[in-house]
Amino acid sequence: MEQLNSTSEEKILKAAKDVFMKYGLYGARMQDIADTAGINKALLHYYFRSKEKLFDKIFENALHKYFERINVFSDSSLPVIDQVFKYVENSIDFYAEYPKISMFIIKEIEINPELFHKKVQVIKKGKSIKMIEALEKAMAKGEIKKIDTAMFFINLQSLCSYPFIAKPIFKHSLKANDKDYDKDFSTGKLKRSVKNFVESSLSKK
Amino acid sequence: MEQLNSTSEEKILKAAKDVFMKYGLYGARMQDIADTAGINKALLHYYFRSKEKLFDKIFENALHKYFERINVFSDSSLPVIDQVFKYVENSIDFYAEYPKISMFIIKEIEINPELFHKKVQVIKKGKSIKMIEALEKAMAKGEIKKIDTAMFFINLQSLCSYPFIAKPIFKHSLKANDKDYDKDFSTGKLKRSVKNFVESSLSKK
DNA sequence: GTCTATACTCGGATAGAC
DNA sequence: GTCTATCCGAGTATAGAC
């Protein structure tokens, strides 16, 4: 899957992302990355010195992208529910594009929690989740139901990301072939159903 | 983490499960499994001949356990909503006990889809999901709202399993330390919130 | 910058003693 | 059944030519 109009470094990063996301740090093979990138194995070391360093780069990029998405919550003047709707749409579009990102992060945390904590501190600098803060405010003003905002957040993340993660299982369980699942399971349908969840969880009547 | 009152074979299976679930087939190391089991590397080969064969055993066990859980749906005389409630409780208890099982299966499908399909055919023999069938029936009788049952099933699985899978991320994002998360995130709270989802999705009024 | 050839380490597997 | 010692292929990394 060589990309013709890109530098070797870009090709390597793209290939490394795919291979590391599939196999993890220890499961991935440098040869596999080189083949995927369509270049020679020695070149990997020329650009990134070692497997660990290359992995580090990929992992860091993934963390950035993920936490950026998680924590965007615009301070617009819209009602908070509409803001959550917007968040849901963006999240689902995001996961449709990067279905494996959260799994990748989760797996690597399991293997190397220290690395994760170190890197996340740099990225997040102790910021708390904006959506939760906004919901707390709205709740205080009586705009929405009284809820456990952290649990709501967990539920929301679950609904938005798990369908993409577990796609291979669902595909099979629901006895649909590739085409059927991808057709049935349009992101549009998912968005509607998650929004229903938001509505019934937050709306007062 | 050697278990004193068990045979070597049992120790190996337990250790192999932990190590394979953490690192996957290619990332796992036989030495690591042997150390975890508190036995010698040669003994692994004595009992299971090869890494692949040992992995196969573990993967098969996981599939069995997982699909058994997914597909239990009692034919009791209870209203279908109560049956779904029951299903939710059992599922959450199950995932609390085996938090990594679905992730393990998903990752390995990604790496070796053929193996998965072969094994699942043996396990499932083409059976479709009982809960979905029950819901379709109830819907036809007008007992519940008109819904997309497959999407409902996906949502339900998401709500029940993702919180356990993503625990390491949530722990961090919600800025709680281990204790806090485990306290806050009681399975009781989760069960209630998922049941609310079921209620508002299915109940006619 | 990119390649081929090669050094060296790691990890799966086996032989053989007990 | 369980261990130590060892073999050998696979995988990371480097040297050096172009």
CSV table of C-alpha atoms (C1' of nucleotides) in Angstrom, one decimal:
chain,number,residue,atom,x,y,z
A,1,MET,CA,0.0,0.0,0.0
A,2,GLU,CA,2.8,2.4,-0.9
A,3,GLN,CA,1.7,6.0,-1.3
A,4,LEU,CA,3.4,7.3,-4.3
A,5,ASN,CA,3.5,11.1,-3.6
A,6,SER,CA,4.9,11.0,-0.1
A,7,THR,CA,8.4,11.0,1.4
A,8,SER,CA,9.9,7.9,2.8
A,9,GLU,CA,9.4,9.2,6.3
A,10,GLU,CA,5.7,9.7,5.7
A,11,LYS,CA,5.4,6.2,4.2
A,12,ILE,CA,7.1,4.7,7.2
A,13,LEU,CA,4.9,6.5,9.7
A,14,LYS,CA,1.7,5.5,7.8
A,15,ALA,CA,2.9,1.9,7.6
A,16,ALA,CA,4.1,1.8,11.2
A,17,LYS,CA,0.7,3.1,12.4
A,18,ASP,CA,-1.1,0.3,10.6
A,19,VAL,CA,1.2,-2.5,11.8
A,20,PHE,CA,1.5,-1.3,15.4
A,21,MET,CA,-2.2,-0.8,15.7
A,22,LYS,CA,-2.8,-4.3,14.5
A,23,TYR,CA,-0.1,-6.2,16.4
A,24,GLY,CA,1.0,-4.0,19.2
A,25,LEU,CA,4.6,-3.1,20.2
A,26,TYR,CA,5.8,-6.6,20.8
A,27,GLY,CA,3.8,-8.3,18.1
A,28,ALA,CA,4.8,-6.0,15.3
A,29,ARG,CA,7.7,-6.8,13.0
A,30,MET,CA,10.0,-4.2,11.5
A,31,GLN,CA,10.1,-6.3,8.3
A,32,ASP,CA,6.3,-6.1,8.1
A,33,ILE,CA,6.4,-2.3,8.5
A,34,ALA,CA,9.1,-2.0,5.8
A,35,ASP,CA,7.1,-4.2,3.4
A,36,THR,CA,4.0,-2.2,4.0
A,37,ALA,CA,5.8,1.0,3.5
A,38,GLY,CA,7.4,-0.4,0.3
A,39,ILE,CA,10.9,0.4,1.4
A,40,ASN,CA,13.9,-1.4,2.9
A,41,LYS,CA,14.2,-2.4,6.5
A,42,ALA,CA,17.4,-0.5,7.0
A,43,LEU,CA,15.7,2.7,6.2
A,44,LEU,CA,13.4,2.4,9.2
A,45,HIS,CA,16.5,2.5,11.4
A,46,TYR,CA,18.0,5.3,9.4
A,47,TYR,CA,14.9,7.5,10.2
A,48,PHE,CA,13.9,6.3,13.6
A,49,ARG,CA,16.9,4.5,15.1
A,50,SER,CA,15.0,1.7,16.9
A,51,LYS,CA,11.6,0.0,17.0
A,52,GLU,CA,10.9,1.5,20.4
A,53,LYS,CA,11.5,5.0,19.1
A,54,LEU,CA,9.3,4.5,16.1
A,55,PHE,CA,6.6,3.1,18.3
A,56,ASP,CA,6.8,6.0,20.6
A,57,LYS,CA,6.1,8.4,17.8
A,58,ILE,CA,3.1,6.5,16.6
A,59,PHE,CA,1.7,6.1,20.1
A,60,GLU,CA,2.1,9.8,20.8
A,61,ASN,CA,0.3,10.8,17.7
A,62,ALA,CA,-2.5,8.5,18.6
A,63,LEU,CA,-2.8,9.9,22.1
A,64,HIS,CA,-2.9,13.4,20.7
A,65,LYS,CA,-5.6,12.7,18.2
A,66,TYR,CA,-7.7,10.8,20.7
A,67,PHE,CA,-7.6,13.3,23.5
A,68,GLU,CA,-8.2,16.2,21.2
A,69,ARG,CA,-11.4,14.5,20.1
A,70,ILE,CA,-12.5,13.5,23.6
A,71,ASN,CA,-12.1,16.9,25.0
A,72,VAL,CA,-13.4,19.3,22.4
A,73,PHE,CA,-16.6,20.9,23.6
A,74,SER,CA,-17.4,24.2,22.2
A,75,ASP,CA,-18.6,27.0,24.5
A,76,SER,CA,-21.3,28.0,22.1
A,77,SER,CA,-24.5,29.6,23.1
A,78,LEU,CA,-26.5,26.6,22.1
A,79,PRO,CA,-28.5,24.6,24.6
A,80,VAL,CA,-26.2,22.0,26.2
A,81,ILE,CA,-28.2,19.1,24.8
A,82,ASP,CA,-27.6,20.4,21.3
A,83,GLN,CA,-23.9,20.7,22.1
A,84,VAL,CA,-23.9,17.0,23.2
A,85,PHE,CA,-25.7,16.1,19.9
A,86,LYS,CA,-22.9,17.9,18.0
A,87,TYR,CA,-20.3,16.0,20.1
A,88,VAL,CA,-21.9,12.7,19.3
A,89,GLU,CA,-21.9,13.4,15.6
A,90,ASN,CA,-18.3,14.5,15.6
A,91,SER,CA,-17.2,11.5,17.7
A,92,ILE,CA,-18.9,9.0,15.5
A,93,ASP,CA,-17.4,10.5,12.4
A,94,PHE,CA,-14.1,10.4,14.1
A,95,TYR,CA,-14.3,6.7,15.1
A,96,ALA,CA,-15.6,5.8,11.7
A,97,GLU,CA,-12.3,7.2,10.4
A,98,TYR,CA,-10.1,5.8,13.1
A,99,PRO,CA,-11.9,2.7,14.3
A,100,LYS,CA,-8.9,1.2,16.0
A,101,ILE,CA,-7.5,4.2,17.9
A,102,SER,CA,-9.0,3.6,21.3
A,103,MET,CA,-8.3,-0.1,21.3
A,104,PHE,CA,-4.7,0.6,20.4
A,105,ILE,CA,-4.3,3.0,23.2
A,106,ILE,CA,-6.0,0.7,25.7
A,107,LYS,CA,-3.9,-2.3,24.8
A,108,GLU,CA,-0.7,-0.3,25.1
A,109,ILE,CA,-1.7,1.2,28.4
A,110,GLU,CA,-2.1,-2.3,29.6
A,111,ILE,CA,1.5,-3.2,28.6
A,112,ASN,CA,3.2,0.0,29.6
A,113,PRO,CA,1.1,2.2,32.0
A,114,GLU,CA,4.1,4.4,32.9
A,115,LEU,CA,4.7,5.5,29.3
A,116,PHE,CA,1.0,6.4,29.0
A,117,HIS,CA,0.9,8.4,32.2
A,118,LYS,CA,4.0,10.3,31.3
A,119,LYS,CA,2.8,11.1,27.8
A,120,VAL,CA,-0.8,12.0,28.8
A,121,GLN,CA,0.5,14.4,31.5
A,122,VAL,CA,2.2,16.3,28.7
A,123,ILE,CA,-0.8,16.3,26.5
A,124,LYS,CA,-3.6,17.0,29.0
A,125,LYS,CA,-1.8,19.0,31.7
A,126,GLY,CA,-4.5,18.2,34.2
A,127,LYS,CA,-7.4,19.5,32.2
A,128,SER,CA,-10.6,17.9,33.1
A,129,ILE,CA,-13.3,16.9,30.5
A,130,LYS,CA,-15.0,20.0,29.2
A,131,MET,CA,-18.3,18.2,28.4
A,132,ILE,CA,-18.7,17.0,32.0
A,133,GLU,CA,-18.1,20.5,33.3
A,134,ALA,CA,-20.7,22.0,30.9
A,135,LEU,CA,-23.2,19.3,32.0
A,136,GLU,CA,-22.6,20.0,35.7
A,137,LYS,CA,-23.2,23.7,35.0
A,138,ALA,CA,-26.4,23.0,33.1
A,139,MET,CA,-27.6,20.7,35.8
A,140,ALA,CA,-27.0,23.3,38.5
A,141,LYS,CA,-29.1,25.7,36.5
A,142,GLY,CA,-31.8,23.1,36.1
A,143,GLU,CA,-31.6,22.9,32.4
A,144,ILE,CA,-31.3,19.1,32.4
A,145,LYS,CA,-32.1,16.2,34.6
A,146,LYS,CA,-30.1,15.4,37.6
A,147,ILE,CA,-27.7,12.7,36.5
A,148,ASP,CA,-24.3,11.1,37.2
A,149,THR,CA,-22.3,13.0,34.7
A,150,ALA,CA,-19.3,10.7,34.8
A,151,MET,CA,-21.5,7.7,34.2
A,152,PHE,CA,-23.3,9.5,31.4
A,153,PHE,CA,-19.9,10.3,29.8
A,154,ILE,CA,-18.9,6.6,30.0
A,155,ASN,CA,-22.2,5.5,28.5
A,156,LEU,CA,-21.8,8.0,25.7
A,157,GLN,CA,-18.2,7.0,24.9
A,158,SER,CA,-19.3,3.3,24.9
A,159,LEU,CA,-22.1,3.9,22.5
A,160,CYS,CA,-19.9,5.9,20.1
A,161,SER,CA,-16.8,3.8,20.0
A,162,TYR,CA,-17.6,0.2,20.7
A,163,PRO,CA,-19.6,-0.4,17.5
A,164,PHE,CA,-16.5,0.3,15.5
A,165,ILE,CA,-14.2,-1.6,17.7
A,166,ALA,CA,-16.4,-4.7,17.8
A,167,LYS,CA,-17.3,-4.5,14.2
A,168,PRO,CA,-15.6,-7.9,13.4
A,169,ILE,CA,-17.7,-9.7,16.0
A,170,PHE,CA,-20.9,-8.0,15.3
A,171,LYS,CA,-20.5,-8.6,11.6
A,172,HIS,CA,-20.5,-12.3,12.4
A,173,SER,CA,-23.0,-12.4,15.2
A,174,LEU,CA,-25.6,-10.5,13.2
A,175,LYS,CA,-24.9,-13.0,10.4
A,176,ALA,CA,-24.4,-10.3,7.9
A,177,ASN,CA,-21.7,-10.3,5.4
A,178,ASP,CA,-19.4,-7.3,5.0
A,179,LYS,CA,-21.7,-5.4,2.7
A,180,ASP,CA,-24.8,-6.0,4.8
A,181,TYR,CA,-23.2,-4.9,8.0
A,182,ASP,CA,-21.7,-1.8,6.5
A,183,LYS,CA,-25.0,-1.0,4.9
A,184,ASP,CA,-27.2,-1.8,7.9
A,185,PHE,CA,-24.8,-0.2,10.3
A,186,SER,CA,-24.7,3.2,8.8
A,187,THR,CA,-23.2,5.8,11.0
A,188,GLY,CA,-26.4,7.7,10.4
A,189,LYS,CA,-28.4,5.0,12.2
A,190,LEU,CA,-26.0,4.9,15.0
A,191,LYS,CA,-26.0,8.7,15.4
A,192,ARG,CA,-29.8,8.7,15.7
A,193,SER,CA,-29.8,6.0,18.3
A,194,VAL,CA,-27.1,7.6,20.4
A,195,LYS,CA,-29.0,10.9,20.2
A,196,ASN,CA,-32.1,9.2,21.4
A,197,PHE,CA,-30.0,8.0,24.4
A,198,VAL,CA,-28.8,11.6,25.0
A,199,GLU,CA,-32.4,12.9,24.7
A,200,SER,CA,-33.9,10.5,27.2
A,201,SER,CA,-31.0,10.8,29.6
A,202,LEU,CA,-30.9,14.6,29.8
A,203,SER,CA,-34.2,16.1,28.7
A,204,LYS,CA,-36.4,17.0,31.6
A,205,LYS,CA,-39.7,15.8,30.1
B,1,MET,CA,1.3,-16.1,40.5
B,2,GLU,CA,1.6,-19.8,40.8
B,3,GLN,CA,-1.4,-21.6,42.0
B,4,LEU,CA,-0.3,-24.2,44.5
B,5,ASN,CA,-3.1,-26.7,44.4
B,6,SER,CA,-3.4,-27.2,40.7
B,7,THR,CA,-1.7,-29.4,38.1
B,8,SER,CA,1.0,-28.1,35.8
B,9,GLU,CA,-1.4,-28.2,32.9
B,10,GLU,CA,-3.9,-26.0,34.7
B,11,LYS,CA,-1.1,-23.6,35.8
B,12,ILE,CA,0.0,-23.3,32.2
B,13,LEU,CA,-3.5,-22.7,30.9
B,14,LYS,CA,-4.1,-20.0,33.4
B,15,ALA,CA,-0.8,-18.3,32.7
B,16,ALA,CA,-1.2,-18.6,29.0
B,17,LYS,CA,-4.6,-17.0,29.2
B,18,ASP,CA,-3.2,-14.0,31.0
B,19,VAL,CA,-0.2,-13.6,28.8
B,20,PHE,CA,-2.0,-14.1,25.5
B,21,MET,CA,-4.8,-11.8,26.5
B,22,LYS,CA,-2.3,-9.1,27.3
B,23,TYR,CA,0.1,-9.4,24.4
B,24,GLY,CA,-1.7,-11.4,21.7
B,25,LEU,CA,-0.4,-14.4,19.8
B,26,TYR,CA,2.7,-12.7,18.3
B,27,GLY,CA,3.5,-10.4,21.2
B,28,ALA,CA,3.3,-13.2,23.8
B,29,ARG,CA,6.5,-15.0,24.8
B,30,MET,CA,6.7,-18.6,25.9
B,31,GLN,CA,9.3,-17.7,28.5
B,32,ASP,CA,6.8,-15.2,30.0
B,33,ILE,CA,4.1,-17.8,30.1
B,34,ALA,CA,6.5,-20.3,31.8
B,35,ASP,CA,7.5,-17.7,34.4
B,36,THR,CA,3.9,-16.7,35.1
B,37,ALA,CA,3.0,-20.4,35.5
B,38,GLY,CA,6.1,-20.9,37.7
B,39,ILE,CA,7.3,-23.8,35.6
B,40,ASN,CA,9.9,-24.5,33.0
B,41,LYS,CA,9.7,-23.5,29.3
B,42,ALA,CA,10.3,-27.1,28.2
B,43,LEU,CA,7.2,-28.2,30.0
B,44,LEU,CA,5.0,-25.9,27.9
B,45,HIS,CA,6.1,-27.9,24.8
B,46,TYR,CA,5.7,-31.2,26.7
B,47,TYR,CA,2.0,-30.4,27.3
B,48,PHE,CA,1.0,-28.4,24.2
B,49,ARG,CA,3.7,-29.1,21.6
B,50,SER,CA,3.8,-25.5,20.2
B,51,LYS,CA,2.9,-21.9,20.8
B,52,GLU,CA,0.3,-22.0,18.2
B,53,LYS,CA,-1.4,-25.1,19.7
B,54,LEU,CA,-1.4,-23.6,23.1
B,55,PHE,CA,-2.8,-20.3,21.8
B,56,ASP,CA,-5.5,-22.2,19.9
B,57,LYS,CA,-6.7,-23.8,23.1
B,58,ILE,CA,-6.9,-20.4,24.9
B,59,PHE,CA,-8.7,-18.7,22.0
B,60,GLU,CA,-11.2,-21.5,21.7
B,61,ASN,CA,-12.0,-21.4,25.4
B,62,ALA,CA,-12.5,-17.6,25.2
B,63,LEU,CA,-14.8,-17.9,22.2
B,64,HIS,CA,-16.9,-20.5,24.0
B,65,LYS,CA,-17.3,-18.5,27.1
B,66,TYR,CA,-18.0,-15.3,25.2
B,67,PHE,CA,-20.7,-16.7,22.8
B,68,GLU,CA,-22.3,-18.6,25.6
B,69,ARG,CA,-22.8,-15.4,27.4
B,70,ILE,CA,-23.9,-13.4,24.3
B,71,ASN,CA,-26.5,-15.9,23.3
B,72,VAL,CA,-28.2,-17.0,26.5
B,73,PHE,CA,-31.7,-15.7,26.6
B,74,SER,CA,-34.1,-17.6,28.7
B,75,ASP,CA,-37.5,-18.4,27.3
B,76,SER,CA,-39.2,-17.6,30.5
B,77,SER,CA,-42.7,-16.2,30.8
B,78,LEU,CA,-41.5,-12.9,32.0
B,79,PRO,CA,-42.2,-9.7,29.9
B,80,VAL,CA,-39.5,-9.3,27.4
B,81,ILE,CA,-38.2,-6.1,29.0
B,82,ASP,CA,-37.6,-7.9,32.3
B,83,GLN,CA,-35.7,-10.6,30.4
B,84,VAL,CA,-33.5,-7.9,28.9
B,85,PHE,CA,-32.9,-6.5,32.3
B,86,LYS,CA,-31.8,-9.9,33.4
B,87,TYR,CA,-29.5,-10.2,30.4
B,88,VAL,CA,-28.0,-6.8,31.3
B,89,GLU,CA,-27.2,-7.8,34.8
B,90,ASN,CA,-25.7,-11.1,33.8
B,91,SER,CA,-23.6,-9.5,31.1
B,92,ILE,CA,-22.2,-6.8,33.4
B,93,ASP,CA,-21.3,-9.4,36.0
B,94,PHE,CA,-19.7,-11.4,33.3
B,95,TYR,CA,-17.6,-8.5,31.9
B,96,ALA,CA,-16.6,-7.5,35.4
B,97,GLU,CA,-15.2,-11.0,35.8
B,98,TYR,CA,-13.7,-11.2,32.3
B,99,PRO,CA,-13.0,-7.6,31.3
B,100,LYS,CA,-10.6,-8.4,28.6
B,101,ILE,CA,-12.3,-11.2,26.8
B,102,SER,CA,-14.1,-9.3,24.1
B,103,MET,CA,-11.0,-7.2,23.3
B,104,PHE,CA,-8.9,-10.4,23.1
B,105,ILE,CA,-11.3,-11.9,20.6
B,106,ILE,CA,-11.6,-8.8,18.5
B,107,LYS,CA,-7.8,-8.3,18.3
B,108,GLU,CA,-7.2,-11.9,17.2
B,109,ILE,CA,-10.0,-11.8,14.7
B,110,GLU,CA,-8.2,-8.9,13.1
B,111,ILE,CA,-5.0,-10.9,12.9
B,112,ASN,CA,-6.5,-14.2,11.8
B,113,PRO,CA,-10.1,-14.0,10.6
B,114,GLU,CA,-10.1,-17.4,9.0
B,115,LEU,CA,-9.3,-19.2,12.3
B,116,PHE,CA,-12.1,-17.2,13.9
B,117,HIS,CA,-14.7,-18.1,11.3
B,118,LYS,CA,-13.7,-21.8,11.4
B,119,LYS,CA,-14.0,-22.0,15.2
B,120,VAL,CA,-17.2,-19.9,15.5
B,121,GLN,CA,-18.9,-22.1,13.0
B,122,VAL,CA,-18.3,-25.1,15.2
B,123,ILE,CA,-19.5,-23.2,18.3
B,124,LYS,CA,-22.5,-21.4,16.9
B,125,LYS,CA,-23.6,-23.7,14.1
B,126,GLY,CA,-25.6,-20.9,12.5
B,127,LYS,CA,-27.7,-20.1,15.5
B,128,SER,CA,-28.9,-16.5,15.5
B,129,ILE,CA,-29.1,-14.3,18.5
B,130,LYS,CA,-31.9,-15.3,20.8
B,131,MET,CA,-32.5,-11.9,22.3
B,132,ILE,CA,-33.0,-10.4,18.9
B,133,GLU,CA,-35.5,-13.1,18.0
B,134,ALA,CA,-37.4,-12.5,21.2
B,135,LEU,CA,-37.5,-8.8,20.7
B,136,GLU,CA,-38.8,-9.2,17.1
B,137,LYS,CA,-41.6,-11.4,18.4
B,138,ALA,CA,-42.5,-8.9,21.2
B,139,MET,CA,-42.5,-6.1,18.6
B,140,ALA,CA,-44.8,-8.0,16.3
B,141,LYS,CA,-47.2,-8.5,19.2
B,142,GLY,CA,-47.0,-4.8,20.0
B,143,GLU,CA,-45.5,-5.3,23.5
B,144,ILE,CA,-42.6,-2.9,22.9
B,145,LYS,CA,-41.8,0.1,20.7
B,146,LYS,CA,-40.9,-0.4,17.0
B,147,ILE,CA,-37.1,-0.4,17.0
B,148,ASP,CA,-34.1,-1.5,15.0
B,149,THR,CA,-33.4,-4.6,17.0
B,150,ALA,CA,-29.9,-5.1,15.6
B,151,MET,CA,-28.9,-1.6,16.5
B,152,PHE,CA,-30.5,-2.0,19.9
B,153,PHE,CA,-28.4,-5.1,20.4
B,154,ILE,CA,-25.2,-3.3,19.4
B,155,ASN,CA,-26.0,-0.4,21.7
B,156,LEU,CA,-26.6,-2.8,24.6
B,157,GLN,CA,-23.4,-4.6,24.1
B,158,SER,CA,-21.5,-1.3,23.9
B,159,LEU,CA,-22.9,-0.1,27.1
B,160,CYS,CA,-22.2,-3.3,29.0
B,161,SER,CA,-18.7,-4.1,27.7
B,162,TYR,CA,-16.9,-1.0,26.8
B,163,PRO,CA,-16.7,0.4,30.4
B,164,PHE,CA,-14.6,-2.6,31.4
B,165,ILE,CA,-12.5,-2.5,28.3
B,166,ALA,CA,-11.7,1.2,28.5
B,167,LYS,CA,-11.3,1.2,32.2
B,168,PRO,CA,-7.6,2.3,32.0
B,169,ILE,CA,-8.5,5.3,29.9
B,170,PHE,CA,-11.5,6.3,31.9
B,171,LYS,CA,-9.6,6.0,35.1
B,172,HIS,CA,-7.3,8.6,33.8
B,173,SER,CA,-9.7,10.8,31.9
B,174,LEU,CA,-12.0,11.1,34.9
B,175,LYS,CA,-9.0,12.0,37.0
B,176,ALA,CA,-9.7,9.4,39.6
B,177,ASN,CA,-7.2,7.1,41.1
B,178,ASP,CA,-7.7,3.4,41.1
B,179,LYS,CA,-9.8,3.3,44.3
B,180,ASP,CA,-12.0,6.2,43.2
B,181,TYR,CA,-12.8,4.7,39.8
B,182,ASP,CA,-13.6,1.3,41.2
B,183,LYS,CA,-15.7,2.9,43.9
B,184,ASP,CA,-17.5,5.4,41.6
B,185,PHE,CA,-17.8,3.0,38.9
B,186,SER,CA,-19.7,0.3,40.7
B,187,THR,CA,-21.3,-2.3,38.5
B,188,GLY,CA,-24.5,-1.3,40.3
B,189,LYS,CA,-24.4,2.2,38.9
B,190,LEU,CA,-23.7,0.9,35.5
B,191,LYS,CA,-26.5,-1.7,35.7
B,192,ARG,CA,-29.0,1.0,36.6
B,193,SER,CA,-27.9,3.3,33.8
B,194,VAL,CA,-28.1,0.6,31.2
B,195,LYS,CA,-31.5,-0.5,32.4
B,196,ASN,CA,-32.6,3.1,32.0
B,197,PHE,CA,-31.5,2.9,28.4
B,198,VAL,CA,-33.4,-0.4,27.9
B,199,GLU,CA,-36.5,1.1,29.5
B,200,SER,CA,-36.5,4.2,27.4
B,201,SER,CA,-35.7,2.3,24.2
B,202,LEU,CA,-38.3,-0.4,24.6
B,203,SER,CA,-41.1,0.8,26.8
B,204,LYS,CA,-44.1,2.1,24.9
B,205,LYS,CA,-44.9,5.0,27.2
C,1,DG,C1',18.9,8.7,1.1
C,2,DT,C1',18.6,4.0,-0.1
C,3,DC,C1',20.1,-0.4,-0.7
C,4,DT,C1',22.6,-5.4,0.3
C,5,DA,C1',25.0,-8.0,3.4
C,6,DT,C1',25.8,-9.3,7.8
C,7,DA,C1',26.3,-9.1,12.9
C,8,DC,C1',24.0,-10.3,17.0
C,9,DT,C1',20.2,-11.2,20.2
C,10,DC,C1',15.9,-13.3,21.2
C,11,DG,C1',12.6,-16.8,21.3
C,12,DG,C1',10.5,-21.3,19.9
C,13,DA,C1',11.6,-25.9,20.0
C,14,DT,C1',14.1,-30.4,21.0
C,15,DA,C1',17.5,-33.7,23.3
C,16,DG,C1',18.5,-36.0,27.0
C,17,DA,C1',19.5,-36.5,32.1
C,18,DC,C1',17.0,-37.3,36.2
D,1,DG,C1',6.8,-35.2,34.6
D,2,DT,C1',10.2,-31.9,35.1
D,3,DC,C1',14.5,-29.9,34.5
D,4,DT,C1',19.2,-28.1,32.0
D,5,DA,C1',21.5,-27.4,28.0
D,6,DT,C1',21.4,-26.4,23.3
D,7,DC,C1',20.0,-25.9,18.6
D,8,DC,C1',18.3,-22.9,15.0
D,9,DG,C1',15.3,-19.8,12.7
D,10,DA,C1',13.5,-15.2,13.2
D,11,DG,C1',13.9,-10.5,14.2
D,12,DT,C1',16.5,-6.1,15.5
D,13,DA,C1',20.2,-3.5,14.4
D,14,DT,C1',24.5,-1.9,12.0
D,15,DA,C1',28.3,-1.5,8.4
D,16,DG,C1',29.3,-0.1,4.2
D,17,DA,C1',28.6,0.3,-0.9
D,18,DC,C1',26.3,3.2,-4.2
